[in-house]
Coordinates of C-alpha atoms and ligand atoms in Angstrom, one line a residue:
X1 CA -47.9 -8.0 32.8
X2 CA -48.4 -8.2 29.0
X3 CA -50.0 -5.7 26.7
X4 CA -50.2 -5.4 23.6
X5 CA -47.5 -2.5 21.9
X6 CA -48.7 -0.2 19.3
X7 CA -46.2 2.3 19.5
X8 CA -43.9 -0.4 16.7
X9 CA -44.5 1.2 12.9
X10 CA -45.3 -1.1 10.5
X11 CA -43.6 0.7 7.8
X12 CA -46.6 -0.1 4.8
X13 CA -46.6 -3.2 6.0
X14 CA -49.7 -5.0 7.7
X15 CA -49.7 -4.0 11.5
X16 CA -48.3 -7.0 13.8
X17 CA -49.5 -6.4 17.5
X18 CA -46.4 -8.5 19.6
X19 CA -47.2 -8.7 23.8
X20 CA -45.0 -6.8 25.2
X21 CA -43.8 -6.7 28.2
X22 CA -44.1 -3.8 30.5
X23 CA -41.5 -5.1 33.3
X24 CA -37.8 -3.8 32.4
X25 CA -35.7 -5.9 30.6
X26 CA -31.9 -7.2 32.3
X27 CA -30.1 -6.4 29.3
X28 CA -31.0 -5.3 25.3
X29 CA -29.2 -6.5 22.5
X30 CA -28.4 -3.7 19.9
X31 CA -28.2 -4.5 16.0
X32 CA -30.3 -8.1 14.8
X33 CA -28.7 -9.6 11.8
X34 CA -27.6 -13.2 12.6
X35 CA -25.5 -13.0 15.0
X36 CA -27.1 -10.8 17.8
X37 CA -30.8 -12.5 16.8
X38 CA -29.4 -14.9 18.0
X39 CA -27.6 -13.9 20.9
X40 CA -31.0 -12.8 21.3
X41 CA -32.5 -16.1 21.4
X42 CA -30.1 -17.8 23.7
X43 CA -30.5 -14.7 26.8
X44 CA -34.3 -15.2 26.7
X45 CA -34.4 -19.0 26.5
X46 CA -32.8 -19.3 29.8
X47 CA -35.6 -17.4 31.1
X48 CA -33.4 -13.5 30.9
X49 CA -35.9 -10.6 29.8
X50 CA -34.2 -8.9 26.8
X51 CA -34.9 -6.0 25.2
X52 CA -34.1 -5.9 20.7
X53 CA -34.3 -3.4 19.2
X54 CA -32.4 -2.7 15.7
X55 CA -31.9 0.4 13.7
X56 CA -34.0 -1.1 10.6
X57 CA -36.5 -1.8 12.4
X58 CA -38.3 -4.2 9.9
X59 CA -35.9 -6.1 11.0
X60 CA -36.9 -6.2 14.4
X61 CA -40.8 -6.7 13.3
X62 CA -39.3 -9.7 11.2
X63 CA -37.5 -10.7 15.0
X64 CA -40.5 -10.9 16.8
X65 CA -43.1 -12.7 14.3
X66 CA -40.5 -15.3 14.4
X67 CA -39.0 -15.7 17.6
X68 CA -41.2 -13.6 19.5
X69 CA -42.7 -17.3 21.7
X70 CA -39.1 -18.7 22.9
X71 CA -38.9 -15.7 25.7
X72 CA -39.2 -12.4 27.1
X73 CA -39.3 -9.8 24.8
X74 CA -39.7 -6.6 24.5
X75 CA -39.3 -5.2 21.0
X76 CA -38.5 -1.3 20.8
X77 CA -38.5 1.0 17.2
X78 CA -36.6 3.1 19.3
X79 CA -32.8 4.1 20.5
X80 CA -34.6 6.0 23.2
X81 CA -37.1 3.9 23.6
X82 CA -34.5 0.5 24.0
X83 CA -33.1 2.7 26.4
X84 CA -36.4 3.3 28.4
X85 CA -37.1 -0.4 28.8
X86 CA -33.6 -1.5 30.4
X87 CA -32.9 -2.6 34.1
X88 CA -30.2 0.0 35.6
X89 CA -27.1 -0.4 35.5
X90 CA -28.5 -0.4 31.6
X91 CA -27.2 -3.9 29.8
X92 CA -26.3 -3.1 25.8
X93 CA -24.9 -5.5 23.8
X94 CA -24.5 -3.7 20.7
X95 CA -24.1 -6.6 17.9
X96 CA -24.0 -4.6 14.7
X97 CA -20.6 -4.6 11.5
X98 CA -17.4 -3.5 13.1
X99 CA -16.1 -0.1 12.3
X100 CA -18.4 2.9 11.8
X101 CA -21.4 1.0 13.2
X102 CA -20.1 0.5 15.9
X103 CA -19.6 4.0 16.8
X104 CA -23.0 5.8 15.3
X105 CA -24.4 3.1 17.8
X106 CA -22.7 4.5 20.6
X107 CA -23.4 8.7 19.7
X108 CA -26.8 7.8 19.9
X109 CA -26.7 5.8 23.3
X110 CA -24.5 8.1 25.3
X111 CA -26.6 10.4 25.7
X112 CA -29.7 8.7 27.0
X113 CA -27.8 7.1 29.3
X114 CA -26.4 7.1 33.0
X115 CA -23.6 7.4 34.7
X116 CA -22.3 3.2 35.3
X117 CA -24.2 2.0 32.6
X118 CA -22.0 -0.6 30.5
X119 CA -22.1 -0.2 26.6
X120 CA -20.9 -4.4 25.1
X121 CA -19.7 -4.6 22.2
X122 CA -20.0 -8.2 21.0
X123 CA -18.4 -8.4 17.8
X124 CA -15.3 -8.7 15.8
X125 CA -14.1 -5.1 16.9
X126 CA -10.3 -3.7 16.1
X127 CA -9.3 -3.8 19.8
X128 CA -7.2 -0.4 18.8
X129 CA -10.9 0.8 18.5
X130 CA -12.8 -0.8 21.4
X131 CA -9.2 0.8 23.8
X132 CA -9.8 3.9 22.5
X133 CA -14.7 3.1 22.8
X134 CA -13.5 1.9 26.3
X135 CA -11.8 6.1 27.3
X136 CA -14.5 7.6 25.0
X137 CA -16.9 5.5 27.3
X138 CA -15.4 5.9 30.5
X139 CA -15.0 10.4 30.1
X140 CA -18.7 10.3 30.5
X141 CA -19.2 8.4 33.0
X142 CA -19.8 4.8 31.6
X143 CA -18.7 1.6 31.4
X144 CA -17.5 0.0 28.0
X145 CA -16.3 -3.5 27.2
X146 CA -16.0 -5.7 23.9
X147 CA -16.5 -8.9 24.1
X148 CA -15.2 -11.3 21.3
X149 CA -17.7 -13.6 20.6
X150 CA -17.3 -17.4 18.2
X151 CA -19.0 -19.3 17.4
X152 CA -20.6 -18.6 13.9
X153 CA -24.5 -18.7 14.1
X154 CA -24.9 -21.2 15.7
X155 CA -22.7 -20.9 18.7
X156 CA -24.4 -17.4 19.2
X157 CA -27.9 -19.3 19.5
X158 CA -26.6 -22.8 21.1
X159 CA -23.3 -21.6 23.4
X160 CA -20.8 -19.3 21.7
X161 CA -17.0 -19.0 23.3
X162 CA -17.0 -15.8 24.3
X163 CA -13.9 -14.1 25.4
X164 CA -15.1 -10.5 28.1
X165 CA -12.9 -7.6 27.6
X166 CA -13.6 -4.7 29.4
X167 CA -14.1 -2.9 33.4
X168 CA -14.3 -5.3 36.1
X169 CA -17.0 -3.5 37.6
X170 CA -18.8 -4.4 34.5
X171 CA -18.3 -7.8 34.0
X172 CA -18.9 -8.7 37.5
X173 CA -22.8 -7.3 36.3
X174 CA -23.2 -9.2 33.4
X175 CA -20.7 -11.8 34.8
X176 CA -24.5 -14.7 35.1
X177 CA -25.9 -13.6 31.8
X178 CA -22.8 -14.4 29.2
X179 CA -21.7 -17.2 31.4
X180 CA -25.3 -19.2 31.3
X181 CA -25.0 -18.6 27.2
X182 CA -22.3 -19.3 27.0
X183 CA -20.8 -23.1 25.1
X184 CA -19.9 -25.5 28.6
X185 CA -17.3 -28.4 28.9
X186 CA -17.0 -30.2 31.4
X187 CA -19.3 -28.3 33.5
X188 CA -17.1 -24.8 33.0
X189 CA -18.4 -22.5 31.4
X190 CA -16.7 -21.1 28.1
X191 CA -16.5 -18.0 29.3
X192 CA -13.9 -16.3 31.4
X193 CA -12.9 -12.5 32.2
X194 CA -10.0 -11.3 29.4
X195 CA -8.8 -8.2 30.7
X196 CA -9.2 -4.4 30.8
X197 CA -10.5 -2.6 27.6
X198 CA -8.8 -4.5 24.2
X199 CA -8.2 -7.9 25.7
X200 CA -11.4 -10.0 25.2
X201 CA -11.6 -8.7 21.7
X202 CA -6.9 -9.0 20.7
X203 CA -7.4 -12.6 21.8
X204 CA -11.0 -13.2 19.9
X205 CA -8.8 -11.2 16.9
X206 CA -5.9 -14.3 17.7
X207 CA -8.6 -16.6 18.4
X208 CA -10.1 -15.8 14.3
X209 CA -5.9 -16.0 13.8
X210 CA -5.5 -19.3 14.3
X211 CA -8.6 -20.6 12.9
X212 CA -6.7 -19.0 9.5
X213 CA -3.5 -21.4 10.1
X214 CA -6.0 -24.3 11.0
X215 CA -7.8 -23.9 7.9
X216 CA -4.6 -23.0 5.8
X217 CA -2.8 -26.1 7.4
X218 CA -6.3 -28.7 6.2
X219 CA -6.2 -27.1 2.9
X220 CA -2.6 -27.7 2.7
X221 CA -3.5 -31.9 3.2
X222 CA -6.5 -31.7 0.5
X223 CA -3.7 -30.0 -1.9
X224 CA -1.7 -32.9 -0.9
X225 CA -4.1 -36.0 -0.5
X226 CA -5.4 -34.8 -4.6
X227 CA -2.6 -34.1 -6.3
X228 CA 0.2 -36.1 -4.8
X229 CA -1.5 -38.9 -3.7
X230 CA -4.2 -38.8 -6.2
X231 CA -7.1 -39.6 -3.9
X232 CA -10.1 -37.7 -4.9
X233 CA -12.9 -35.8 -2.5
X234 CA -15.3 -38.6 -1.4
X235 CA -11.6 -40.7 -0.6
X236 CA -10.0 -37.8 1.8
X237 CA -13.0 -37.4 2.8
X238 CA -13.1 -40.9 4.6
X239 CA -9.1 -39.5 5.9
X240 CA -10.7 -36.8 7.8
X241 CA -12.9 -38.7 9.7
X242 CA -10.8 -41.1 10.7
X243 CA -8.1 -38.4 11.3
X244 CA -10.7 -36.5 13.4
X245 CA -10.5 -39.7 16.2
X246 CA -7.5 -39.2 17.1
X247 CA -5.2 -35.9 17.8
X248 CA -6.8 -34.2 15.8
X249 CA -10.0 -34.2 17.0
X250 CA -11.3 -30.7 16.5
X251 CA -14.9 -29.5 15.1
X252 CA -13.2 -27.9 11.2
X253 CA -11.5 -31.9 11.1
X254 CA -15.2 -33.2 11.3
X255 CA -16.7 -30.3 9.3
X256 CA -13.9 -31.2 6.5
X257 CA -15.1 -34.2 7.0
X258 CA -18.6 -33.4 6.8
X259 CA -18.0 -30.8 3.3
X260 CA -16.1 -33.3 0.8
X261 CA -18.0 -35.6 1.7
X262 CA -21.2 -33.8 -0.7
X263 CA -22.3 -34.4 -3.5
X264 CA -23.6 -31.7 -6.0
X265 CA -26.8 -32.1 -6.5
X266 CA -27.2 -30.0 -9.8
X267 CA -23.4 -31.9 -11.4
X268 CA -23.5 -35.3 -9.2
X269 CA -19.9 -34.5 -8.2
X270 CA -18.5 -33.6 -5.3
X271 CA -19.1 -30.1 -4.5
X272 CA -16.5 -28.9 -3.6
X273 CA -15.0 -29.7 -6.7
X274 CA -16.9 -26.8 -8.0
X275 CA -17.1 -24.8 -5.6
X276 CA -14.1 -21.5 -7.1
X277 CA -11.1 -21.4 -5.0
X278 CA -10.5 -18.2 -3.8
X279 CA -11.2 -17.2 -0.7
X280 CA -12.7 -15.0 1.0
X281 CA -11.5 -12.6 4.1
X282 CA -13.3 -10.3 6.7
X283 CA -9.8 -9.3 8.0
X284 CA -9.4 -10.6 11.4
X285 CA -6.7 -12.4 9.8
X286 CA -4.9 -9.6 8.6
X287 CA -5.0 -7.6 11.7
X288 CA -3.3 -10.6 13.7
X289 CA -1.0 -10.7 12.2
X290 CA -0.4 -7.6 11.5
X291 CA -0.1 -6.8 15.0
X292 CA 2.2 -9.7 15.2
X293 CA 4.5 -7.4 12.5
X294 CA 4.3 -4.8 16.0
X295 CA 5.5 -6.8 18.3
X296 CA 8.1 -8.5 16.7
X297 CA 6.4 -11.7 17.0
X298 CA 7.8 -14.5 14.4
X299 CA 4.0 -15.7 13.4
X300 CA 4.9 -17.1 10.4
X301 CA 1.6 -20.1 10.1
X302 CA -1.5 -17.3 10.2
X303 CA 1.0 -14.8 8.7
X304 CA 1.6 -17.2 5.3
X305 CA -2.5 -18.0 5.5
X306 CA -3.6 -14.9 5.7
X307 CA -1.1 -14.8 2.3
X308 CA -2.8 -18.1 0.9
X309 CA -5.7 -16.6 0.6
X310 CA -4.6 -13.3 -1.2
X311 CA -2.9 -15.5 -3.4
X312 CA -6.6 -17.1 -4.4
X313 CA -8.0 -14.5 -4.6
X314 CA -5.6 -13.2 -7.9
X315 CA -7.9 -16.1 -10.2
X316 CA -7.4 -14.1 -13.4
X317 CA -3.5 -14.8 -12.5
X318 CA -3.5 -17.9 -11.8
X319 CA -4.9 -18.4 -14.9
X320 CA -3.2 -16.6 -17.0
X321 CA 0.9 -18.3 -15.5
X322 CA -0.4 -21.5 -15.4
X323 CA -0.7 -21.6 -19.1
X324 CA 3.1 -19.6 -18.5
X325 CA 5.0 -20.4 -15.6
X326 CA 6.1 -24.8 -15.8
X327 CA 6.1 -27.0 -12.1
X328 CA 8.3 -29.6 -12.4
X329 CA 7.6 -33.1 -13.8
X330 CA 5.5 -35.4 -11.6
X331 CA 6.7 -38.4 -9.8
X332 CA 5.5 -41.2 -9.6
X333 CA 7.6 -41.8 -6.7
X334 CA 5.7 -39.0 -4.7
X335 CA 2.7 -41.7 -5.1
X336 CA 4.3 -43.3 -1.4
X337 CA 1.8 -45.5 0.5
X338 CA 2.5 -44.2 3.9
X339 CA 1.3 -40.6 2.2
X340 CA -1.1 -40.1 4.3
X341 CA -0.4 -41.0 7.6
X342 CA 2.9 -38.9 7.0
X343 CA 0.7 -35.9 6.1
X344 CA -1.3 -36.4 9.0
X345 CA 1.7 -36.0 11.1
X346 CA 2.9 -33.3 8.9
X347 CA -0.6 -31.0 9.7
X348 CA -0.2 -32.1 13.8
X349 CA 3.3 -30.3 13.3
X350 CA 2.5 -28.0 11.8
X351 CA -1.1 -27.0 13.7
X352 CA 0.7 -27.4 17.4
X353 CA 3.6 -24.4 15.8
X354 CA 0.7 -22.9 15.1
X355 CA -0.5 -22.4 17.8
X356 CA 2.3 -22.1 19.6
X357 CA 2.7 -18.7 17.9
X358 CA -0.4 -17.8 18.6
X359 CA -0.4 -18.2 22.8
X360 CA 3.4 -16.7 22.2
X361 CA 2.0 -13.2 20.3
X362 CA -1.3 -13.0 22.6
X363 CA 1.8 -13.2 25.4
X364 CA 4.2 -10.5 24.3
X365 CA 0.7 -8.8 23.6
X366 CA -0.9 -9.6 26.9
X367 CA 3.5 -7.5 28.3
X368 CA 3.0 -5.0 25.8
X369 CA -0.8 -3.6 26.6
X370 CA -0.5 -4.8 30.1
X371 CA -3.0 -7.3 29.9
X372 CA -1.4 -9.8 32.7
X373 CA -3.9 -12.9 30.2
X374 CA -3.8 -15.7 31.8
X375 CA -3.4 -18.3 28.9
X376 CA -4.2 -21.1 30.2
X377 CA -7.8 -19.6 30.7
X378 CA -7.5 -18.2 27.0
X379 CA -7.1 -21.9 26.1
X380 CA -9.9 -23.4 28.5
X381 CA -12.0 -21.2 27.2
X382 CA -11.7 -22.3 23.3
X383 CA -12.2 -25.6 24.0
X384 CA -16.0 -25.7 23.5
X385 CA -18.7 -23.0 21.2
X386 CA -16.0 -21.7 19.1
X387 CA -14.9 -22.8 15.4
X388 CA -11.1 -24.3 17.0
X389 CA -12.4 -26.1 19.2
X390 CA -11.0 -28.7 19.9
X391 CA -9.5 -31.7 22.4
X392 CA -6.0 -30.6 21.6
X393 CA -7.1 -26.8 23.2
X394 CA -6.6 -29.0 27.1
X395 CA -3.0 -30.2 26.0
X396 CA -2.3 -26.5 26.2
X397 CA -4.7 -25.5 29.4
X398 CA -1.8 -28.0 31.4
X399 CA 0.6 -27.0 29.9
X400 CA 0.0 -24.2 31.0
X401 CA -1.5 -25.1 35.2
X402 CA 1.7 -26.8 35.4
X403 CA 3.9 -24.6 33.5
X404 CA 2.7 -21.2 34.3
X405 CA 4.3 -17.8 32.7
X406 CA 5.3 -19.7 29.1
X407 CA 7.1 -18.1 26.7
X408 CA 7.0 -21.1 23.8
X409 CA 4.6 -23.6 24.1
X410 CA 7.1 -25.9 22.0
X411 CA 9.6 -26.2 24.5
X412 CA 6.9 -28.1 27.1
X413 CA 8.1 -32.3 27.2
X414 CA 3.8 -33.5 25.3
X415 CA 4.1 -30.4 22.7
X416 CA 7.6 -31.3 22.2
X417 CA 7.6 -35.1 22.0
X418 CA 4.9 -34.5 19.6
X419 CA 6.9 -32.4 17.3
X420 CA 10.3 -34.5 17.3
X421 CA 7.4 -37.5 16.8
X422 CA 6.8 -36.1 13.6
X423 CA 9.3 -34.6 13.1
X424 CA 10.7 -36.9 10.0
X425 CA 6.8 -36.8 8.2
X426 CA 6.6 -33.9 7.3
X427 CA 10.2 -33.3 6.6
X428 CA 9.8 -35.9 3.8
X429 CA 6.0 -34.1 3.3
X430 CA 7.8 -30.9 2.5
X431 CA 10.0 -32.7 0.1
X432 CA 7.5 -33.8 -1.9
X433 CA 4.9 -30.8 -1.6
X434 CA 8.2 -29.5 -2.8
X435 CA 9.2 -32.0 -5.7
X436 CA 6.2 -33.0 -7.0
X437 CA 5.1 -28.5 -7.1
X438 CA 1.7 -28.5 -3.8
X439 CA 2.1 -25.4 -3.0
X440 CA 2.8 -25.7 1.2
X441 CA 3.5 -22.4 2.5
X442 CA 2.1 -23.1 6.4
X443 CA 3.3 -26.7 6.0
X444 CA 6.9 -25.1 5.6
X445 CA 7.0 -21.8 7.0
X446 CA 6.3 -24.0 10.5
X447 CA 8.6 -26.2 9.4
X448 CA 11.4 -22.9 9.2
X449 CA 9.7 -21.8 12.0
X450 CA 10.5 -25.5 15.0
X451 CA 14.4 -25.3 12.5
X452 CA 15.0 -21.4 13.8
X453 CA 13.7 -21.9 17.1
X454 CA 15.6 -24.7 17.9
X455 CA 18.8 -23.6 16.3
X456 CA 21.7 -21.9 19.2
X457 CA 22.8 -20.3 17.2
X458 CA 21.0 -19.0 13.5
X459 CA 22.6 -16.7 10.8
X460 CA 21.8 -13.2 11.5
X461 CA 25.7 -12.1 12.7
X462 CA 26.1 -12.0 9.0
X463 CA 23.0 -9.8 8.6
X464 CA 24.3 -7.8 11.3
X465 CA 27.6 -8.1 9.8
X466 CA 25.5 -6.2 6.3
X467 CA 23.6 -4.2 8.2
X468 CA 26.7 -2.6 10.1
X469 CA 28.9 -2.3 6.3
X470 CA 26.1 0.2 4.3
X471 CA 24.5 1.4 7.7
X472 CA 26.7 1.4 10.9
X473 CA 24.0 0.2 12.3
X474 CA 26.7 -1.4 14.8
X475 CA 26.3 -5.6 16.4
X476 CA 27.3 -6.5 19.7
X477 CA 30.0 -9.5 19.8
X478 CA 30.1 -13.3 21.5
X479 CA 32.9 -12.5 23.4
X480 CA 32.9 -9.5 24.4
X481 CA 30.3 -7.3 25.9
X482 CA 28.6 -3.2 24.2
X483 CA 28.1 -2.3 20.6
X484 CA 31.1 -2.0 18.1
X485 CA 30.8 -0.9 14.0
X486 CA 33.3 -1.8 12.4
X487 CA 35.5 1.2 9.2
X488 CA 34.5 -1.4 6.8
X489 CA 35.3 -0.2 3.6
X490 CA 37.1 3.0 5.5
X491 CA 40.9 0.9 7.5
X492 CA 38.4 -2.1 8.2
X493 CA 39.4 -1.3 12.2
X494 CA 36.5 -2.2 14.3
X495 CA 36.0 0.7 17.4
X496 CA 33.4 0.3 20.6
X497 CA 30.8 2.7 20.3
X498 CA 28.8 2.7 23.5
X499 CA 31.4 3.1 25.4
Ligands
LIG1 P1 -23.4 -7.3 10.0 O1 -21.7 -7.8 10.5 O2 -23.9 -8.4 8.7 O3 -24.6 -6.1 10.5 C1 -25.4 -6.5 10.4 C2 -25.9 -4.8 11.1 O4 -25.7 -4.6 11.5 C3 -27.0 -5.0 11.1 O5 -28.1 -5.2 11.9 C4 -27.4 -3.1 10.6 O6 -28.6 -3.1 10.8 C5 -26.4 -2.7 11.7 N1 -25.6 -2.0 11.7 C6 -25.2 -1.3 10.0 BR1 -24.1 -2.6 8.1 N2 -25.1 0.3 10.2 C7 -25.3 0.1 11.0 C8 -25.5 1.9 12.0 N3 -24.7 2.2 11.5 N4 -25.7 1.8 13.1 C9 -26.9 0.6 13.4 N5 -26.7 -0.6 13.2 C10 -26.0 -0.5 12.0 O7 -23.6 -8.7 11.1 P2 -23.6 -10.3 11.8 O8 -22.7 -11.3 10.6 O9 -24.8 -10.4 12.2 O10 -22.2 -9.3 13.0 C11 -22.1 -8.5 14.1 C12 -21.4 -8.6 14.3 O11 -21.0 -10.0 14.9 C13 -20.2 -8.1 13.1 O12 -18.9 -7.4 13.9 C14 -20.1 -9.4 12.9 O13 -18.1 -9.2 12.4 C15 -19.0 -10.2 14.5 N6 -19.0 -12.2 14.3 C16 -20.2 -12.4 13.2 C17 -20.4 -13.8 13.2 C18 -20.9 -14.0 11.8 O14 -20.2 -15.8 11.9 N7 -21.7 -13.7 10.8 C19 -19.7 -14.6 14.7 C20 -18.1 -14.1 15.0 C21 -18.6 -12.8 15.4 P3 -29.4 -2.6 9.6 O15 -30.9 -4.0 9.9 O16 -30.4 -1.6 9.6 O17 -28.6 -2.8 8.4

């Protein structure tokens, strides 16, 4: 039965009457900024009654004014009303700014909830926070889920990629709702239970890290096409459009063509030429790099992408340095006819490396945190809805299906061959960019990773010798078991230290 709410405050605005439903809602969403509002609408459009709430109730009013006709919503002004509007076990999606706001919302909810109720943090929370919150909620008999949601506002509304982490019993209570609102690819929802506590937010974090690497590689290709091949933005847009029909087919390549093709209405110039070259970031790339360092995983592509955003933000310093620090003289030879195809291949090979590194990190994290991640399934749920959705992810899923617990994707024949075929072009691009003075941190570091990874014997023997010399850190020998130290400055005699 529909009744008209009288409890909803208007905070000085004209009173607005919304139809309110007396039946209990199956799920609630608190936090009605762009992501929460769109998720609530997505759920309601599937015929599921949703309770909605926001700290500042004017936002709830605006939501109801705009979208109440899209489904069955119960608008709650207070947290108490919100909780009372939900069937049990209560399922509450928290979609507020990551960090302290999530804790504030949990603190408000906890005293109002009953044993077995489920709090679902669907924002971009840092996984250690999710592990802590899971523990704190469990101590009060509540089930907590950390759920990664990718796809931006459009994805939240029409079908995101969803990475749910948390207790399997809690997932069972929300599986039907989450899989119904997720993007669907080949009839499969882009949503699968990732693992316990922080696993969902971890996978979302690495997804965002890979997104950083993907975007940085695209930016480096654009830089080379502009400053070495001498092409303008509309010409480069056409190149990206062509690239989107091959191996590189993906959402990011598709929107790169669109961004480059856009003309600025004010100046008549390509819009990209009037955008300030200073990249923002919200932290997930940095978190990914930090955890890779903690785990000892070489994650060069994503980490260089984070550093590249850092150097982009030093705009005033770069302006001053451009007048002082000299680069090479531009050479005509650089503008080869095959340069565009070389750049395409360098981009593809570097992308393979970035994904190989990201998946290697998830493998290491899975072991370290005890998550038992199904990496093939992670690639499968990234095929639709999310920012890094790409054809390419099918190959990664197949690789895990065929080869099981892979140490590194580069060892799968499909990727081994792809990189081997691209390597000559990749090396030419790195050489050309270096000769021309164009920074290509992600291209170059990915190639260096490839060269380091494929070497049976690298130069770390010398590093160990030096460490033993100045710090008696000891070393292992290639021809004997055990650990050794040489008394370098004293008598030069080698002694076994673990015997
Ligand atoms: P924002 O990250 O901009 O957060 C705004 C929301 O947080 C508002 O509802 C605000 O309520 C609420 N909030 C804040 Br701020 N402090 C609060 C507090 N102490 N108690 C209760 N509520 C509080 O919203 P968003 O862009 O929709 O993103 C939501 C989450 O989704 C974030 O974690 C974000 O990182 C993640 N995410 C965003 C995207 C994207 O494309 N935007 C994509 C994927 C994931 P108020 O109205 O009262 O101020």
